[in-house]
Tab-separated table of C-alpha atoms in Angstrom:
chain	number	residue	atom	x	y	z
Y	12	MET	CA	-4.632	-7.627	-35.864
Y	13	ALA	CA	-4.779	-4.417	-33.998
Y	14	HIS	CA	-7.489	-4.339	-32.824
Y	15	ARG	CA	-7.533	-5.984	-28.413
Y	16	PHE	CA	-9.141	-9.065	-29.257
Y	17	GLY	CA	-8.974	-8.780	-32.911
Y	18	ASN	CA	-5.331	-9.658	-32.391
Y	19	TRP	CA	-5.880	-13.105	-30.891
Y	20	ALA	CA	-7.939	-14.778	-33.710
Y	21	VAL	CA	-5.265	-13.718	-36.350
Y	22	GLN	CA	-2.541	-15.648	-34.139
Y	23	ARG	CA	-4.886	-18.876	-33.675
Y	24	CYS	CA	-5.538	-18.778	-37.493
Y	25	LEU	CA	-1.852	-18.878	-38.151
Y	26	GLU	CA	-1.868	-21.956	-35.477
Y	27	ALA	CA	-4.510	-23.401	-37.288
Y	28	ALA	CA	-3.515	-22.806	-41.012
Y	29	SER	CA	-2.536	-26.791	-41.466
Y	30	THR	CA	-0.368	-25.763	-44.428
Y	31	ALA	CA	2.323	-23.101	-45.175
Y	32	GLU	CA	0.407	-21.805	-48.119
Y	33	GLU	CA	-2.327	-20.591	-46.185
Y	34	ARG	CA	-0.231	-19.237	-43.134
Y	35	ARG	CA	1.960	-16.966	-46.921
Y	36	LYS	CA	-1.958	-15.904	-47.236
Y	37	ILE	CA	-2.021	-14.113	-43.732
Y	38	VAL	CA	1.149	-12.251	-43.522
Y	39	GLY	CA	0.805	-11.071	-46.812
Y	40	CYS	CA	-2.296	-9.434	-45.542
Y	41	MET	CA	0.397	-7.584	-43.623
Y	42	ARG	CA	2.391	-6.486	-46.448
Y	43	GLY	CA	3.354	-2.653	-46.262
Y	44	ARG	CA	1.939	-2.542	-42.488
Y	45	ILE	CA	5.018	-4.335	-40.893
Y	46	VAL	CA	6.499	-1.330	-38.988
Y	47	GLU	CA	3.111	-0.208	-37.808
Y	48	LEU	CA	1.870	-2.930	-36.611
Y	49	ALA	CA	5.233	-3.580	-34.502
Y	50	THR	CA	4.818	-0.590	-33.239
Y	51	ILE	CA	1.427	-0.803	-31.539
Y	52	CYS	CA	0.257	-2.786	-28.774
Y	53	TYR	CA	-1.315	-5.457	-29.713
Y	54	GLY	CA	-0.304	-5.777	-33.707
Y	55	CYS	CA	3.365	-6.603	-32.093
Y	56	HIS	CA	2.071	-9.701	-30.644
Y	57	VAL	CA	0.337	-10.859	-34.351
Y	58	LEU	CA	4.351	-11.034	-35.316
Y	59	GLN	CA	5.915	-11.964	-33.115
Y	60	LYS	CA	3.720	-15.329	-33.626
Y	61	ALA	CA	4.261	-15.108	-37.348
Y	62	LEU	CA	8.379	-15.040	-37.238
Y	63	ASP	CA	7.512	-19.029	-36.096
Y	64	CYS	CA	5.985	-19.394	-39.347
Y	65	GLU	CA	8.236	-20.477	-41.399
Y	66	GLU	CA	11.509	-19.155	-42.621
Y	67	ASP	CA	10.586	-17.522	-46.067
Y	68	ILE	CA	7.830	-15.709	-44.362
Y	69	ARG	CA	9.908	-14.785	-41.334
Y	70	LEU	CA	12.164	-12.763	-43.678
Y	71	ALA	CA	9.356	-11.118	-45.544
Y	72	ILE	CA	8.557	-10.011	-42.335
Y	73	VAL	CA	12.154	-9.163	-41.534
Y	74	SER	CA	13.109	-7.691	-44.833
Y	75	GLU	CA	10.482	-5.096	-44.703
Y	76	LEU	CA	11.175	-3.852	-41.031
Y	77	LEU	CA	14.417	-3.302	-42.256
Y	78	LEU	CA	13.561	-1.650	-45.015
Y	79	GLY	CA	12.419	1.986	-43.574
Y	80	ASP	CA	13.992	3.925	-39.917
Y	81	PHE	CA	14.573	1.381	-38.691
Y	82	ALA	CA	17.014	2.491	-35.494
Y	83	GLN	CA	12.622	4.112	-34.482
Y	84	THR	CA	11.755	0.330	-34.001
Y	85	LEU	CA	15.154	-0.563	-31.304
Y	86	VAL	CA	13.482	1.982	-29.545
Y	87	ASN	CA	9.893	1.618	-29.691
Y	88	LYS	CA	8.427	-0.010	-26.292
Y	89	HIS	CA	6.653	-2.804	-28.521
Y	90	ALA	CA	8.350	-3.383	-31.502
Y	91	SER	CA	11.459	-4.157	-29.140
Y	92	HIS	CA	9.819	-7.507	-27.933
Y	93	VAL	CA	10.210	-8.833	-31.735
Y	94	TRP	CA	13.623	-7.692	-32.850
Y	95	SER	CA	14.022	-9.677	-29.370
Y	96	LYS	CA	12.168	-12.102	-31.501
Y	97	ILE	CA	14.088	-11.941	-34.676
Y	98	MET	CA	17.661	-11.773	-32.689
Y	99	GLU	CA	15.930	-15.545	-30.846
Y	100	LEU	CA	14.996	-17.032	-34.184
Y	101	SER	CA	17.537	-20.190	-35.841
Y	102	TRP	CA	18.471	-20.123	-39.434
Y	103	THR	CA	19.440	-22.921	-41.994
Y	104	PRO	CA	22.642	-22.119	-43.159
Y	105	PRO	CA	24.017	-20.269	-44.384
Y	106	ALA	CA	21.725	-17.331	-42.904
Y	107	PRO	CA	20.737	-14.343	-44.217
Y	108	PRO	CA	22.869	-11.716	-42.530
Y	109	ILE	CA	20.175	-9.933	-40.650
Y	110	PHE	CA	22.836	-8.396	-38.517
Y	111	ALA	CA	25.635	-7.669	-39.742
Y	112	PHE	CA	23.691	-4.964	-41.544
Y	113	VAL	CA	21.999	-3.479	-38.524
Y	114	ASN	CA	25.642	-3.398	-37.423
Y	115	LYS	CA	26.767	-1.137	-40.528
Y	116	SER	CA	23.797	0.583	-40.344
Y	117	LEU	CA	24.016	2.018	-36.023
Y	118	LYS	CA	27.488	2.119	-36.457
Y	119	GLY	CA	28.541	4.872	-33.979
Y	120	LYS	CA	24.589	4.442	-32.482
Y	121	TRP	CA	24.892	1.575	-29.828
Y	122	ALA	CA	26.307	3.452	-26.991
Y	123	ALA	CA	23.129	6.100	-27.303
Y	124	LEU	CA	20.726	3.212	-28.019
Y	125	ALA	CA	22.032	1.252	-24.815
Y	126	CYS	CA	21.060	4.344	-22.283
Y	127	HIS	CA	17.913	4.516	-24.347
Y	128	GLU	CA	15.402	2.605	-21.547
Y	129	THR	CA	14.295	0.190	-24.644
Y	130	GLY	CA	17.549	0.491	-26.284
Y	131	SER	CA	19.496	-1.270	-23.525
Y	132	LEU	CA	17.503	-4.364	-23.631
Y	133	VAL	CA	17.300	-4.829	-27.299
Y	134	VAL	CA	20.883	-4.344	-26.492
Y	135	GLN	CA	21.455	-6.410	-23.563
Y	136	HIS	CA	19.061	-8.953	-25.648
Y	137	ALA	CA	21.348	-9.059	-28.272
Y	138	PHE	CA	24.859	-10.482	-25.948
Y	139	GLU	CA	22.397	-13.430	-25.200
Y	140	ASN	CA	21.381	-14.235	-28.125
Y	141	LEU	CA	23.335	-13.653	-30.933
Y	142	GLU	CA	26.827	-15.075	-32.531
Y	143	ASP	CA	29.897	-13.327	-31.448
Y	144	SER	CA	31.221	-11.939	-34.984
Y	145	ALA	CA	27.045	-9.847	-34.648
Y	146	LYS	CA	27.890	-8.640	-31.455
Y	147	ASP	CA	31.121	-7.895	-30.904
Y	148	GLY	CA	30.614	-4.631	-33.174
Y	149	ILE	CA	28.255	-3.400	-30.604
Y	150	VAL	CA	30.183	-4.308	-27.540
Y	151	ASP	CA	33.494	-2.276	-29.021
Y	152	GLU	CA	31.479	0.794	-29.646
Y	153	LEU	CA	30.591	0.303	-26.151
Y	154	LEU	CA	33.839	0.457	-24.460
Y	155	ASN	CA	36.572	1.247	-27.619
Y	156	GLN	CA	35.793	4.755	-28.393
Y	157	GLY	CA	37.220	6.641	-25.415
Y	158	PRO	CA	36.557	7.099	-21.914
Y	159	SER	CA	33.842	9.786	-22.606
Y	160	VAL	CA	31.572	7.492	-24.384
Y	161	PHE	CA	32.103	4.507	-21.954
Y	162	SER	CA	31.414	7.179	-18.470
Y	163	GLU	CA	28.002	8.427	-20.581
Y	164	VAL	CA	26.865	4.493	-20.763
Y	165	ALA	CA	28.546	3.603	-17.084
Y	166	LYS	CA	26.638	5.683	-15.459
Y	167	SER	CA	23.524	6.022	-17.415
Y	168	GLN	CA	19.794	4.473	-15.498
Y	169	TRP	CA	19.637	1.764	-18.750
Y	170	GLY	CA	23.691	2.282	-19.795
Y	171	SER	CA	23.845	0.990	-16.821
Y	172	TYR	CA	22.371	-3.108	-17.306
Y	173	CYS	CA	24.533	-3.439	-21.060
Y	174	ILE	CA	27.983	-2.286	-18.442
Y	175	GLN	CA	27.144	-5.199	-15.823
Y	176	HIS	CA	26.153	-7.477	-18.928
Y	177	ILE	CA	28.994	-7.613	-20.713
Y	178	LEU	CA	30.845	-7.729	-16.889
Y	179	GLU	CA	29.059	-11.164	-16.682
Y	180	HIS	CA	28.579	-12.112	-19.702
Y	181	ARG	CA	31.209	-11.845	-22.139
Y	182	SER	CA	34.602	-12.569	-23.539
Y	183	ASP	CA	37.344	-12.037	-20.389
Y	184	LYS	CA	39.060	-9.850	-23.687
Y	185	HIS	CA	35.625	-7.565	-22.841
Y	186	ARG	CA	35.684	-8.499	-19.101
Y	187	GLN	CA	39.537	-6.666	-19.260
Y	188	LEU	CA	38.723	-4.119	-21.160
Y	189	THR	CA	35.638	-2.996	-18.810
Y	190	LEU	CA	37.735	-3.383	-15.354
Y	191	ASP	CA	40.232	-1.056	-16.741
Y	192	HIS	CA	37.552	1.473	-17.515
Y	193	LEU	CA	36.141	1.295	-14.334
Y	194	ILE	CA	40.026	1.001	-12.191
Y	195	THR	CA	40.787	3.781	-14.270
Y	196	GLY	CA	38.147	6.173	-13.370
Y	197	LEU	CA	37.093	4.691	-9.913
Y	198	LEU	CA	36.028	7.263	-8.253
Y	199	GLU	CA	34.081	8.515	-10.588
Y	200	TYR	CA	32.156	5.470	-11.226
Y	201	ALA	CA	32.071	4.661	-7.697
Y	202	THR	CA	30.258	7.622	-6.213
Y	203	ASN	CA	27.721	7.458	-9.206
Y	204	GLU	CA	24.668	6.492	-8.485
Y	205	GLN	CA	24.893	4.068	-11.856
Y	206	GLY	CA	28.240	3.948	-11.905
Y	207	TYR	CA	28.381	2.500	-8.307
Y	208	LYS	CA	26.924	-0.725	-9.808
Y	209	SER	CA	29.093	-2.197	-12.526
Y	210	VAL	CA	32.220	-1.807	-9.900
Y	211	THR	CA	30.377	-3.743	-7.490
Y	212	LYS	CA	29.319	-6.732	-10.036
Y	213	ALA	CA	32.885	-6.025	-11.431
Y	214	LEU	CA	34.158	-6.756	-6.940
Y	215	LYS	CA	31.597	-9.484	-7.252
Y	216	GLU	CA	32.278	-11.697	-11.507
Y	217	GLY	CA	35.999	-10.859	-11.080
Y	218	GLY	CA	37.231	-12.716	-8.100
Y	219	GLN	CA	40.274	-12.170	-6.029
Y	220	ASP	CA	42.258	-10.747	-8.962
Y	221	THR	CA	39.626	-7.309	-8.979
Y	222	LEU	CA	39.212	-7.248	-5.759
Y	223	ASP	CA	43.066	-6.594	-5.709
Y	224	LYS	CA	43.034	-4.433	-8.503
Y	225	VAL	CA	40.786	-2.345	-6.605
Y	226	VAL	CA	42.166	-2.299	-3.271
Y	227	LYS	CA	45.181	-1.077	-4.925
Y	228	ARG	CA	44.001	1.073	-6.813
Y	229	MET	CA	42.146	2.745	-3.314
Y	230	CYS	CA	45.355	2.625	-2.129
Y	231	GLU	CA	47.240	4.564	-4.310
Y	232	PRO	CA	48.574	8.385	-2.367
Y	233	VAL	CA	47.124	10.307	-4.755
Y	234	LYS	CA	42.994	8.817	-3.946
Y	235	THR	CA	43.400	9.146	-0.513
Y	236	TYR	CA	40.447	12.343	-0.603
Y	237	GLY	CA	38.733	10.093	-2.845
Y	238	LEU	CA	38.771	7.284	-0.066
Y	239	ILE	CA	37.004	10.200	1.978
Y	240	LEU	CA	34.209	11.145	-0.774
Y	241	LEU	CA	33.777	7.739	-1.145
Y	242	SER	CA	32.838	7.399	2.350
Y	243	LEU	CA	30.779	10.448	1.747
Y	244	SER	CA	29.035	9.001	-1.037
Y	245	PRO	CA	25.869	6.680	-0.234
Y	246	ALA	CA	27.295	4.684	-3.454
Y	247	GLY	CA	30.365	5.295	-2.546
Y	248	THR	CA	29.911	3.259	0.925
Y	249	TYR	CA	28.604	0.403	-0.558
Y	250	VAL	CA	31.453	-0.371	-2.724
Y	251	LEU	CA	33.760	-0.237	0.155
Y	252	ASN	CA	31.566	-2.489	2.356
Y	253	SER	CA	31.394	-5.066	-0.478
Y	254	LEU	CA	34.598	-5.239	0.055
Y	255	GLY	CA	34.666	-6.941	2.853
Y	256	PRO	CA	37.802	-8.232	4.618
Y	257	CYS	CA	40.279	-5.757	2.270
Y	258	SER	CA	38.546	-2.870	3.491
Y	259	LEU	CA	41.017	-3.654	6.245
Y	260	ASP	CA	43.634	-3.339	4.301
Y	261	ILE	CA	42.648	0.354	2.713
Y	262	LEU	CA	42.098	2.018	6.027
Y	263	SER	CA	45.225	0.419	7.275
Y	264	ALA	CA	47.440	2.006	4.134
Y	265	GLU	CA	50.262	3.810	5.218
Y	266	ASP	CA	49.324	7.254	2.552
Y	267	LEU	CA	46.093	7.043	4.186
Y	268	ALA	CA	47.239	7.047	7.699
Y	269	LYS	CA	49.395	10.042	6.755
Y	270	ASP	CA	46.201	12.439	6.009
Y	271	PHE	CA	44.553	12.801	8.977
Y	272	PRO	CA	43.196	13.971	11.414
Y	273	LEU	CA	40.374	14.227	8.925
Y	274	ARG	CA	38.095	17.103	10.651
Y	275	ASP	CA	40.297	19.575	9.854
Y	276	ILE	CA	39.567	18.173	5.786
Y	277	MET	CA	36.037	16.682	6.348
Y	278	PRO	CA	34.520	19.083	9.717
Y	279	GLY	CA	31.374	17.745	8.762
Y	280	MET	CA	32.614	13.975	9.748
Y	281	PRO	CA	31.306	13.852	13.141
Y	282	ASN	CA	27.718	13.765	11.584
Y	283	CYS	CA	28.453	10.549	8.984
Y	284	GLN	CA	29.239	7.969	10.826
Y	285	LYS	CA	26.183	6.077	9.040
Y	286	SER	CA	27.971	2.639	8.194
Y	287	SER	CA	31.194	0.952	9.224
Y	288	TRP	CA	33.335	2.930	6.954
Y	289	GLN	CA	32.520	5.952	7.832
Y	290	ALA	CA	32.395	4.691	11.650
Y	291	ASN	CA	36.189	3.526	10.090
Y	292	LEU	CA	37.271	6.615	8.818
Y	293	PHE	CA	36.461	8.747	11.741
Y	294	ALA	CA	38.473	6.920	14.846
Y	295	LEU	CA	40.783	6.585	12.585
Y	296	SER	CA	41.242	10.925	12.669
Y	297	ASP	CA	41.232	10.592	16.377
Y	298	HIS	CA	45.086	8.637	16.415
């Protein structure tokens, strides 16, 4: 089952078996080795094929995965495919409470999982395939554990994909919570090489109302120097340019104009005209 070529033979046997009893005998040979098979390259293919079998066979596989430290399988690059397959399964009602158990066991750990290269894929797959009752607990841990936890996820190379996924696919309530975090810490996220992706995703998915909120936040007096930092940051420049015509509203804001000439604040400004936004800010400093 763990052999490069042998795994194909086992998969074909599962397909060719004419009765459920024959398939049970094949899967019975895996008993006690489910976790091992899930975490190796070829073994995980056999398990995914076995999960296409009868419900009692599926349940036996899932139960053995849950017996040990299954959190380790969630961050294993091979076992993550097995978990993704499990999330896609449909069950005859009432479905076994697999993810109620998973949620309870991983309480307080979902943010860390979202920031892991493989764990992030598992979280995103959960968002796409689980019932709302099963995934609301995951979303809650990413959004309702305070700004520090949200910041950790949003500025993570892998966690940022989970935040973008919430903005694109989750409920209005969850999108609003995410947007509140992003607007509150707009300068922090817009100038971060990972965080800016969530800001631009919010602008893309949120419509005019979101755009207005972002522009209003940028025009606040306390944000004036932040705008300069945004214009000098590669990530921030991308966010500003994505505002389109609304960027003119920011440039013409009365409070922004009061703080020039910019050369007194940013001596290096003449050398930073790499975007239309930077050029406009520099031109404004001459008035």
